[in-house]
């Protein structure tokens, strides 16, 4: 058995790694925002996009932890030679921070071509954001919903542009529980994560429908990065322990970033919108993730919670 495992190991790793983005698209003159890019797949996405072309993209790492973000940006600048990798403060658990980030960005940057809503929390003990939203829903969905709303006009002005939402296979286990969105009646942190990832898929679907209807040339797609060995499971001792034991069967952050990169740059996706990808190819969406009525209602409720009008 050990001999068989040794022989099979390269093939197992190749299978686990999944699809790779083969696009050689260059991003000269482009401006990119990636949330949560101080670690994991966000950092690897930033690293890849930062080196596409001699005069590479301006990559903005939007993070809550400035010290970690600066360390990541410094590493990427040194490795790629791209000095336009910069850090901006963004706490998705606080709408005030989101609005401040957007206001500063719009004042300082005249263009935006790619917005990658990558940041996320997973398996948090019950807690609420600064605005009273359940943490998974607040950070993973509502925070990115508001950020996209605030930056959308700039994306439209710079079209063709892309919005990439990092969701998860976990959306298959999610439900939008309108009667208890914030988990005050019943809370399970695993299911809360699934619910928020379903919200990402439904948001992408409804956003794409609205953008396409107005002929904006701004696309919106969602993706599952795969099971990645990263810090995302840090809130669960058991999951952290299992992740270490089975790390051989998990994607590296670089491998996990491939579908995010693919959705951001692949030429064949220029006019593709409202889709869900995994391993750099279209993937199956759960029936709940294809429910247009739920998507429309979630949009309306999200606007109400955030105090915005988004027609």
XYZ file of C-alpha atoms in Angstrom, residues 47-212:
166
model
C 0.327 38.120 -7.210
C -0.808 36.757 -10.576
C -2.638 39.896 -11.723
C 0.271 42.107 -10.648
C 2.647 40.505 -13.150
C 0.523 40.514 -16.297
C 2.398 42.860 -18.611
C 5.444 45.134 -18.489
C 3.416 48.098 -17.291
C 1.243 45.937 -15.091
C -2.088 46.545 -13.454
C -2.566 48.759 -10.428
C -3.624 46.193 -7.831
C -5.361 47.447 -4.717
C -5.328 45.086 -1.765
C -8.346 46.008 0.365
C -8.032 44.525 3.862
C -8.930 44.978 7.505
C -5.481 44.006 8.806
C -3.175 46.687 7.398
C 0.035 45.164 8.799
C -0.585 41.794 7.119
C -1.718 43.519 3.923
C 1.431 45.677 3.778
C 3.608 42.579 4.269
C 1.777 40.802 1.435
C 1.980 43.837 -0.861
C 5.696 44.276 -0.158
C 6.323 40.615 -1.004
C 4.339 40.869 -4.254
C 6.084 44.123 -5.274
C 9.504 42.557 -4.679
C 8.645 39.382 -6.586
C 6.838 40.925 -9.573
C 8.581 44.271 -9.855
C 5.175 45.925 -9.945
C 5.328 48.929 -7.621
C 1.628 49.630 -8.124
C 0.494 47.052 -5.588
C -1.016 49.184 -2.849
C -2.945 48.664 0.362
C -6.191 50.303 1.434
C -8.078 49.835 4.697
C -11.395 48.006 4.346
C -13.386 46.309 7.103
C -16.329 44.498 5.538
C -17.883 44.046 8.981
C -18.459 47.798 9.234
C -20.474 49.741 6.638
C -18.790 52.961 7.769
C -15.409 51.502 6.778
C -16.817 50.304 3.446
C -18.163 53.762 2.649
C -14.884 55.412 3.679
C -12.922 53.008 1.482
C -15.162 53.689 -1.519
C -15.074 57.458 -0.981
C -11.272 57.482 -0.782
C -10.893 55.179 -3.765
C -13.223 57.229 -5.985
C -11.384 60.426 -5.027
C -7.920 59.000 -5.723
C -8.486 56.582 -8.617
C -10.118 57.557 -11.885
C -10.533 54.008 -13.218
C -11.659 50.566 -12.091
C -11.764 47.549 -14.376
C -11.897 44.483 -12.133
C -13.513 44.087 -8.716
C -12.837 40.753 -7.002
C -15.025 40.241 -3.938
C -12.785 37.619 -2.357
C -12.728 38.245 1.403
C -14.763 36.008 3.649
C -15.266 34.515 7.091
C -16.119 30.906 7.900
C -17.352 28.973 10.936
C -17.456 32.011 13.218
C -18.974 31.623 16.678
C -22.178 33.639 16.783
C -21.375 37.326 16.489
C -22.602 40.429 14.746
C -21.010 43.118 12.616
C -20.799 46.765 13.671
C -24.216 47.262 12.068
C -25.908 44.327 13.779
C -25.763 41.821 10.908
C -24.913 38.160 11.562
C -21.186 37.943 10.818
C -21.227 35.503 7.869
C -24.104 37.282 6.119
C -22.695 40.699 6.978
C -19.144 40.144 5.720
C -19.583 37.576 2.951
C -22.728 39.032 1.393
C -23.878 42.434 2.662
C -20.383 43.946 2.865
C -19.592 43.029 -0.731
C -23.112 43.992 -1.842
C -22.572 47.522 -0.492
C -19.014 47.767 -1.837
C -20.168 46.777 -5.332
C -23.022 49.276 -5.182
C -20.659 52.113 -4.247
C -18.140 51.285 -6.997
C -20.478 50.269 -9.804
C -20.653 53.608 -11.589
C -16.857 53.701 -11.878
C -16.895 50.164 -13.308
C -19.535 51.219 -15.845
C -17.464 54.238 -16.867
C -14.451 51.993 -17.507
C -16.320 49.142 -19.223
C -15.669 46.507 -20.342
C -15.265 45.631 -16.686
C -15.719 42.569 -14.497
C -17.081 41.749 -11.060
C -15.922 38.423 -9.623
C -17.624 37.012 -6.520
C -15.893 34.199 -4.650
C -18.627 31.831 -3.482
C -18.305 28.129 -2.650
C -19.602 24.630 -3.287
C -21.064 25.118 0.194
C -23.870 27.140 -1.417
C -25.544 23.774 -2.088
C -26.227 23.501 1.652
C -27.544 27.031 2.010
C -30.980 28.570 2.312
C -32.025 32.196 2.498
C -33.947 32.235 5.757
C -35.768 35.547 5.406
C -37.610 34.940 8.690
C -34.291 34.683 10.573
C -31.555 36.235 8.410
C -29.358 37.075 11.381
C -29.613 33.706 13.105
C -31.205 35.100 16.249
C -33.737 32.266 16.510
C -31.508 29.415 15.383
C -27.788 29.477 14.642
C -25.383 26.897 13.255
C -22.052 28.328 12.161
C -21.526 25.768 9.406
C -24.947 26.438 7.929
C -24.503 30.196 8.374
C -21.486 29.972 6.071
C -23.499 27.962 3.528
C -26.324 30.514 3.631
C -23.893 33.373 2.958
C -22.305 31.533 0.020
C -25.754 30.933 -1.489
C -26.353 34.671 -1.081
C -23.173 35.270 -3.162
C -24.555 33.121 -5.990
C -27.989 34.764 -5.920
C -26.461 38.264 -5.768
C -24.295 37.469 -8.792
C -27.288 36.144 -10.708
C -29.494 39.174 -10.052
C -26.648 41.670 -10.549
C -25.779 40.124 -13.918
C -29.421 40.223 -14.996
C -29.707 43.919 -14.160
C -26.386 44.872 -15.756
C -27.112 42.909 -18.916
